Coordinates of N, CA, C and O and ligand atoms in Angstrom, one line a residue:
M191 N 104.1 -36.0 119.0 CA 104.9 -34.8 119.1 C 104.5 -33.8 118.1 O 104.6 -34.4 116.8
A192 N 104.7 -32.5 118.2 CA 104.3 -31.5 117.2 C 105.4 -30.5 117.4 O 105.8 -30.2 118.4
D193 N 106.2 -30.6 116.0 CA 107.5 -29.5 116.1 C 107.3 -28.4 116.6 O 108.3 -27.7 117.2
N194 N 106.2 -27.7 116.4 CA 106.0 -26.2 116.8 C 105.3 -26.1 118.0 O 104.8 -25.0 118.3
C195 N 105.2 -27.1 119.0 CA 104.5 -27.3 120.2 C 105.3 -26.9 121.3 O 106.4 -27.8 121.5
I196 N 105.3 -25.9 122.0 CA 106.2 -25.4 123.1 C 106.2 -26.5 124.2 O 107.3 -26.8 124.7
F197 N 105.1 -27.2 124.6 CA 105.2 -28.2 125.6 C 105.7 -29.5 125.0 O 106.5 -30.2 125.5
C198 N 105.8 -30.0 123.7 CA 106.3 -30.9 123.2 C 107.7 -30.7 123.1 O 108.7 -31.6 123.4
R199 N 108.3 -29.5 123.0 CA 109.7 -29.1 122.9 C 110.2 -29.2 124.4 O 111.3 -29.6 124.7
I200 N 109.4 -28.8 125.3 CA 109.7 -28.9 126.9 C 110.0 -30.8 127.0 O 111.0 -30.9 127.8
I201 N 109.1 -31.2 126.7 CA 109.1 -32.8 126.8 C 110.4 -33.3 126.3 O 111.0 -34.2 127.0
K202 N 110.6 -32.9 125.1 CA 111.9 -33.4 124.5 C 113.4 -32.8 125.0 O 114.2 -33.2 124.8
G203 N 113.0 -31.8 125.7 CA 114.1 -31.2 126.5 C 114.7 -30.2 125.6 O 116.1 -29.6 125.9
E204 N 114.2 -29.8 124.6 CA 114.6 -28.6 123.7 C 114.7 -27.2 124.3 O 115.3 -26.5 124.0
I205 N 113.5 -27.0 125.2 CA 113.5 -25.8 126.0 C 113.4 -26.3 127.4 O 112.9 -27.5 127.7
P206 N 114.2 -25.5 128.1 CA 114.5 -25.9 129.5 C 113.2 -25.8 130.4 O 112.5 -24.8 130.0
S207 N 113.0 -26.3 131.5 CA 111.9 -26.2 132.3 C 112.3 -26.7 133.8 O 113.3 -27.4 134.0
S208 N 111.6 -26.3 134.8 CA 112.1 -26.7 136.1 C 110.9 -27.8 136.6 O 109.8 -27.6 136.8
K209 N 111.6 -29.0 136.4 CA 110.7 -30.2 136.4 C 110.4 -30.5 137.9 O 111.5 -30.4 138.6
V210 N 109.3 -30.8 138.0 CA 109.0 -31.3 139.6 C 108.7 -32.8 139.4 O 108.9 -33.6 140.3
Y211 N 108.3 -33.4 138.3 CA 107.8 -34.8 138.3 C 108.1 -35.2 136.8 O 107.4 -34.4 135.9
E212 N 108.2 -36.4 136.6 CA 108.3 -37.1 135.4 C 108.2 -38.5 135.3 O 108.8 -39.2 136.3
D213 N 107.5 -39.2 134.4 CA 107.4 -40.6 134.4 C 107.3 -40.8 132.9 O 107.3 -40.0 132.0
E214 N 107.0 -42.0 132.4 CA 106.9 -42.4 131.0 C 106.0 -41.7 130.2 O 106.1 -41.6 129.1
N215 N 104.8 -41.3 130.9 CA 103.7 -40.8 130.2 C 103.3 -39.2 130.5 O 102.6 -38.8 129.7
V216 N 104.1 -38.9 131.5 CA 103.6 -37.4 132.0 C 105.0 -36.6 132.4 O 106.0 -37.3 132.9
V217 N 104.9 -35.2 132.3 CA 106.0 -34.4 132.8 C 105.1 -33.3 133.4 O 104.1 -32.9 133.1
A218 N 105.7 -32.9 134.6 CA 105.1 -31.9 135.4 C 106.1 -30.8 135.8 O 107.5 -31.2 136.1
F219 N 106.1 -29.6 135.2 CA 107.1 -28.6 135.6 C 106.4 -27.2 136.0 O 105.1 -27.0 135.7
K220 N 107.2 -26.4 136.7 CA 106.7 -25.2 137.1 C 106.2 -24.1 136.0 O 107.1 -24.1 135.1
D221 N 105.2 -23.6 136.1 CA 104.7 -22.7 135.4 C 105.8 -21.2 135.3 O 106.1 -20.7 136.4
I222 N 106.0 -20.7 134.0 CA 107.0 -19.7 133.8 C 106.4 -18.5 134.6 O 107.2 -17.5 134.8
N223 N 105.1 -18.4 134.6 CA 104.5 -17.2 135.2 C 103.5 -17.7 136.2 O 102.4 -17.5 136.0
P224 N 104.1 -18.1 137.4 CA 103.1 -18.6 138.5 C 102.1 -17.6 139.0 O 102.3 -16.5 139.1
A225 N 100.9 -18.2 139.2 CA 99.8 -17.4 139.6 C 99.5 -17.8 141.3 O 98.6 -17.2 141.7
A226 N 100.2 -18.5 141.5 CA 100.3 -19.1 143.2 C 101.5 -19.5 143.4 O 102.4 -19.7 142.7
P227 N 102.0 -19.5 144.9 CA 103.3 -20.1 145.2 C 103.5 -21.4 144.7 O 104.8 -21.6 144.3
V228 N 102.6 -22.2 144.6 CA 102.6 -23.6 143.9 C 102.0 -23.5 142.7 O 100.6 -23.3 142.8
H229 N 102.6 -23.5 141.5 CA 101.9 -23.5 140.3 C 102.6 -24.4 139.3 O 103.6 -24.0 138.8
V230 N 102.0 -25.6 139.1 CA 102.8 -26.6 138.1 C 102.0 -27.0 137.1 O 100.6 -27.1 137.3
L231 N 102.4 -27.2 136.0 CA 101.6 -27.8 134.8 C 102.0 -29.1 134.7 O 103.2 -29.5 134.6
V232 N 100.8 -29.8 134.7 CA 101.0 -31.3 134.4 C 100.5 -31.7 133.0 O 99.3 -31.4 132.7
V233 N 101.5 -32.3 132.2 CA 101.1 -32.5 130.9 C 101.4 -33.9 130.4 O 102.3 -34.4 130.8
P234 N 100.4 -34.4 129.6 CA 100.7 -35.7 129.1 C 101.7 -35.6 127.9 O 101.9 -34.6 127.2
K235 N 102.6 -36.8 127.9 CA 103.7 -36.7 126.8 C 103.0 -36.7 125.3 O 103.8 -36.2 124.6
Q236 N 102.0 -37.4 125.4 CA 101.3 -37.5 124.1 C 100.8 -36.1 123.7 O 100.1 -35.5 124.5
H237 N 100.9 -35.5 122.3 CA 100.2 -34.4 121.9 C 98.9 -34.5 121.7 O 98.6 -35.1 120.7
I238 N 98.3 -33.9 122.5 CA 96.6 -33.7 122.6 C 96.3 -32.5 122.7 O 96.9 -31.7 123.7
E239 N 95.7 -31.8 121.8 CA 95.5 -30.2 121.7 C 94.6 -30.0 122.8 O 95.1 -28.7 123.6
S240 N 93.6 -30.3 123.3 CA 92.8 -29.8 124.6 C 91.8 -31.0 124.8 O 91.9 -32.1 124.5
L241 N 91.1 -30.8 126.0 CA 90.0 -31.8 126.4 C 89.3 -32.0 125.3 O 88.8 -33.2 125.2
E242 N 88.9 -31.0 124.5 CA 88.0 -31.3 123.3 C 88.5 -32.4 122.3 O 87.7 -32.8 121.5
A243 N 89.9 -32.6 122.4 CA 90.5 -33.4 121.4 C 90.6 -34.9 121.9 O 91.2 -35.6 121.3
L244 N 90.0 -35.1 123.2 CA 90.0 -36.5 123.7 C 89.3 -37.3 122.9 O 87.9 -36.9 122.5
S245 N 89.4 -38.5 122.8 CA 88.5 -39.5 121.9 C 88.9 -40.9 122.6 O 89.5 -41.0 123.7
D246 N 88.0 -41.9 122.2 CA 88.1 -43.1 122.8 C 89.4 -43.8 122.5 O 90.1 -44.5 123.4
E247 N 90.3 -43.3 121.5 CA 91.5 -43.6 121.2 C 92.6 -43.1 122.2 O 93.7 -43.8 122.4
N248 N 92.4 -41.8 122.7 CA 93.6 -41.4 123.3 C 93.2 -41.1 124.9 O 94.1 -40.5 125.6
I249 N 91.8 -41.3 125.3 CA 91.5 -40.8 126.6 C 92.2 -41.6 127.6 O 92.3 -40.9 128.8
Q250 N 92.9 -42.7 127.4 CA 93.8 -43.5 128.4 C 94.9 -42.4 128.8 O 95.5 -42.8 130.1
A251 N 95.2 -41.6 128.0 CA 96.4 -40.6 128.3 C 96.2 -39.7 129.8 O 97.0 -39.4 130.2
V252 N 94.8 -39.5 130.0 CA 94.4 -38.6 131.0 C 94.5 -39.4 132.5 O 94.8 -38.9 133.5
V253 N 94.7 -40.9 132.3 CA 94.7 -41.4 133.7 C 96.1 -41.3 134.5 O 96.1 -40.8 135.6
P254 N 97.2 -41.4 133.6 CA 98.4 -41.0 134.2 C 98.6 -39.6 134.6 O 99.4 -39.3 135.9
V255 N 98.1 -38.7 134.2 CA 98.2 -37.2 134.4 C 97.5 -37.3 135.8 O 98.0 -36.4 136.5
H256 N 96.1 -37.7 135.9 CA 95.5 -37.7 137.3 C 96.4 -38.2 138.5 O 96.3 -37.5 139.6
K257 N 97.1 -39.3 138.1 CA 98.0 -39.8 139.2 C 99.2 -39.0 139.5 O 99.2 -38.6 140.6
A258 N 99.6 -38.2 138.3 CA 100.6 -37.5 138.5 C 100.2 -36.2 139.3 O 101.1 -35.6 140.1
I259 N 99.0 -35.6 139.2 CA 98.6 -34.5 139.8 C 98.8 -34.7 141.3 O 99.2 -33.9 142.0
R260 N 98.4 -36.0 141.8 CA 98.5 -36.4 143.3 C 99.9 -36.5 143.6 O 100.1 -36.0 144.7
K261 N 100.8 -36.9 142.8 CA 102.2 -37.0 143.2 C 102.8 -35.5 143.1 O 103.6 -35.4 144.0
V262 N 102.3 -34.7 142.4 CA 103.0 -33.6 142.4 C 102.4 -32.7 143.7 O 103.3 -31.9 144.4
A263 N 101.2 -32.9 144.0 CA 100.8 -32.3 145.4 C 101.5 -32.7 146.5 O 101.7 -31.9 147.5
E264 N 101.8 -33.8 146.4 CA 102.6 -34.5 147.7 C 103.9 -34.0 147.4 O 104.4 -33.4 148.7
I265 N 104.7 -33.9 146.5 CA 106.1 -33.5 146.1 C 106.0 -31.9 146.6 O 106.9 -31.5 147.3
T266 N 105.2 -31.1 146.3 CA 105.2 -29.8 146.5 C 104.6 -29.3 147.9 O 104.6 -28.3 148.2
G267 N 104.1 -30.4 148.6 CA 103.7 -29.8 150.0 C 102.2 -29.4 150.1 O 101.9 -29.0 151.1
I268 N 101.5 -29.7 149.2 CA 100.1 -28.9 149.1 C 98.9 -29.9 149.1 O 97.7 -29.7 149.2
A269 N 99.2 -31.3 149.4 CA 98.2 -32.3 149.1 C 97.3 -32.0 150.4 O 96.0 -32.1 150.0
E270 N 97.8 -31.9 151.6 CA 97.1 -31.8 152.9 C 96.2 -30.6 152.9 O 94.9 -30.6 153.2
Q271 N 96.8 -29.6 152.5 CA 96.2 -28.2 152.7 C 95.0 -28.1 151.5 O 94.0 -27.5 151.6
G272 N 95.3 -28.8 150.5 CA 94.4 -28.6 149.3 C 94.9 -27.7 148.4 O 95.7 -26.9 148.5
Y273 N 94.3 -27.9 147.1 CA 94.9 -27.3 145.8 C 93.8 -27.4 144.8 O 92.8 -27.8 144.7
R274 N 94.0 -26.4 143.9 CA 93.0 -26.1 142.8 C 93.5 -26.6 141.4 O 94.9 -26.5 141.0
V275 N 92.7 -27.4 140.5 CA 93.2 -27.8 139.3 C 92.5 -27.2 138.4 O 91.1 -27.3 138.2
I276 N 93.2 -26.5 137.2 CA 92.2 -26.0 136.2 C 92.8 -26.3 134.8 O 94.1 -26.5 134.5
V277 N 91.9 -26.7 134.0 CA 92.1 -27.0 132.6 C 91.4 -25.9 131.8 O 90.2 -25.8 131.9
N278 N 92.3 -25.1 131.1 CA 91.5 -24.1 130.0 C 91.2 -25.1 128.9 O 92.5 -25.5 128.2
C279 N 90.0 -25.0 128.2 CA 89.9 -25.6 127.2 C 89.2 -24.7 126.0 O 88.3 -24.3 126.0
G280 N 90.3 -24.4 125.0 CA 90.0 -23.7 123.8 C 90.3 -22.2 124.2 O 90.5 -21.8 125.5
A281 N 90.6 -21.6 123.0 CA 91.2 -20.0 123.2 C 90.2 -19.2 124.0 O 90.5 -18.4 124.6
G282 N 88.7 -19.4 123.6 CA 87.8 -18.6 124.5 C 87.8 -18.8 125.8 O 87.4 -17.8 126.5
A283 N 88.5 -19.8 126.4 CA 88.5 -19.9 127.7 C 90.0 -19.6 128.3 O 90.3 -19.7 129.5
G284 N 90.8 -19.2 127.3 CA 92.0 -18.7 127.8 C 93.1 -19.7 127.5 O 94.3 -19.5 128.2
Q285 N 92.8 -20.7 126.9 CA 93.9 -21.7 126.5 C 94.9 -20.9 125.7 O 94.6 -20.6 124.5
T286 N 96.1 -21.0 125.9 CA 97.1 -20.3 125.0 C 98.0 -21.3 124.5 O 98.9 -21.0 123.4
V287 N 98.5 -22.3 125.1 CA 99.4 -23.5 124.7 C 98.3 -24.6 124.2 O 97.6 -25.2 125.3
M288 N 98.4 -24.9 123.0 CA 97.2 -26.0 122.7 C 98.0 -27.4 122.6 O 98.1 -28.1 121.6
H289 N 98.4 -27.6 123.9 CA 98.9 -29.1 124.2 C 98.3 -29.1 125.7 O 98.4 -28.5 126.6
L290 N 97.3 -30.2 125.8 CA 96.6 -30.3 126.9 C 97.2 -30.4 128.3 O 98.4 -31.0 128.2
H291 N 97.2 -29.5 129.3 CA 97.8 -29.3 130.5 C 97.0 -29.0 131.7 O 95.9 -28.4 131.6
Y292 N 97.2 -29.7 132.5 CA 96.5 -29.1 134.0 C 97.3 -28.4 134.8 O 98.2 -28.5 135.4
H293 N 96.6 -27.2 135.2 CA 97.4 -26.4 136.2 C 97.0 -26.7 137.7 O 96.0 -26.9 137.8
V294 N 98.1 -27.0 138.4 CA 98.0 -27.3 139.6 C 98.4 -26.1 140.6 O 99.6 -25.8 140.5
L295 N 97.4 -25.7 141.3 CA 97.7 -24.3 142.0 C 97.5 -24.5 143.7 O 96.5 -25.2 144.0
G296 N 98.3 -23.8 144.4 CA 98.2 -24.1 145.7 C 99.3 -23.5 146.6 O 100.2 -22.5 146.1
G297 N 99.4 -23.7 147.8 CA 100.4 -22.9 148.7 C 99.8 -21.8 149.2 O 100.7 -20.9 149.9
V298 N 98.7 -21.3 149.0 CA 98.1 -20.2 149.5 C 96.6 -20.2 149.8 O 96.2 -21.2 149.1
N299 N 96.0 -19.7 150.4 CA 94.4 -19.5 150.5 C 93.9 -19.2 149.0 O 94.3 -18.2 148.7
M300 N 93.2 -20.1 148.5 CA 93.0 -19.9 147.2 C 91.9 -19.0 146.8 O 91.3 -18.9 145.6
G301 N 91.3 -18.4 147.9 CA 90.2 -17.4 147.8 C 88.8 -18.0 147.5 O 88.6 -19.3 147.7
E302 N 88.1 -17.1 147.2 CA 86.6 -17.6 146.8 C 86.4 -18.6 145.7 O 87.1 -18.3 144.7
K303 N 85.5 -19.5 145.8 CA 85.4 -20.5 144.9 C 84.4 -19.6 143.7 O 83.7 -18.6 144.1
I304 N 84.7 -19.8 142.4 CA 83.9 -19.2 141.4 C 82.9 -20.3 140.9 O 82.1 -19.8 140.0
L305 N 83.0 -21.4 141.3 CA 82.1 -22.4 140.8 C 81.6 -23.2 142.1 O 82.4 -23.4 142.8
Ligands
LIG545 P1 96.9 -21.8 129.5 O1 96.7 -20.3 129.3 O2 97.3 -22.3 127.9 O3 96.0 -22.4 130.1 O4 98.2 -22.0 130.3 C1 99.6 -21.9 129.6 C2 100.6 -21.8 130.8 O5 102.0 -22.2 130.2 C3 100.8 -20.3 131.2 O6 100.1 -20.2 132.5 C4 102.0 -19.9 130.7 O7 102.7 -19.1 131.8 C5 102.7 -21.2 130.6 N1 103.9 -21.3 129.7 C6 104.2 -20.7 128.6 N2 105.3 -21.0 127.9 C7 106.0 -21.6 128.9 C8 107.3 -22.2 129.0 O8 108.1 -22.0 128.0 N3 107.6 -22.6 130.1 C9 106.8 -23.0 131.2 N4 107.3 -23.3 132.2 N5 105.8 -22.2 131.4 C10 105.2 -21.7 130.1
LIG546 ZN1 102.5 -30.9 122.0

């Protein structure tokens, strides 16, 4: 936990959020500024700054995140239609909250692939 981290504060319940899913390792809540009809952030409870901060010691934290992404897709009704998962890694990629998070986007035609 990092005191000045907005997602750690959401995890602790100090800042309200619209939770979609939670288990012992992960919390998933609606993005405050959604870019699609379904836009959920899936976040490990462990404070890890970004994908670049993953190491042999903390890499296990992403397994429950990937399990939770599929649960979130099921809960929000986008599993069958398909959805996009985005992780911005570093300020240069547009990461604004330095606590690893996966954007799950769907509920609309996601348009052209960029990759
Ligand atoms: P990033 O740009 O770091 O990949 O994504 C951060 C995301 O967190 C943004 O899409 C932003 O809208 C969302 N966000 C920032 N602050 C809050 C907050 O307090 N609550 C919620 N639910 N989302 C937030
Ligand atoms: Zn944090």
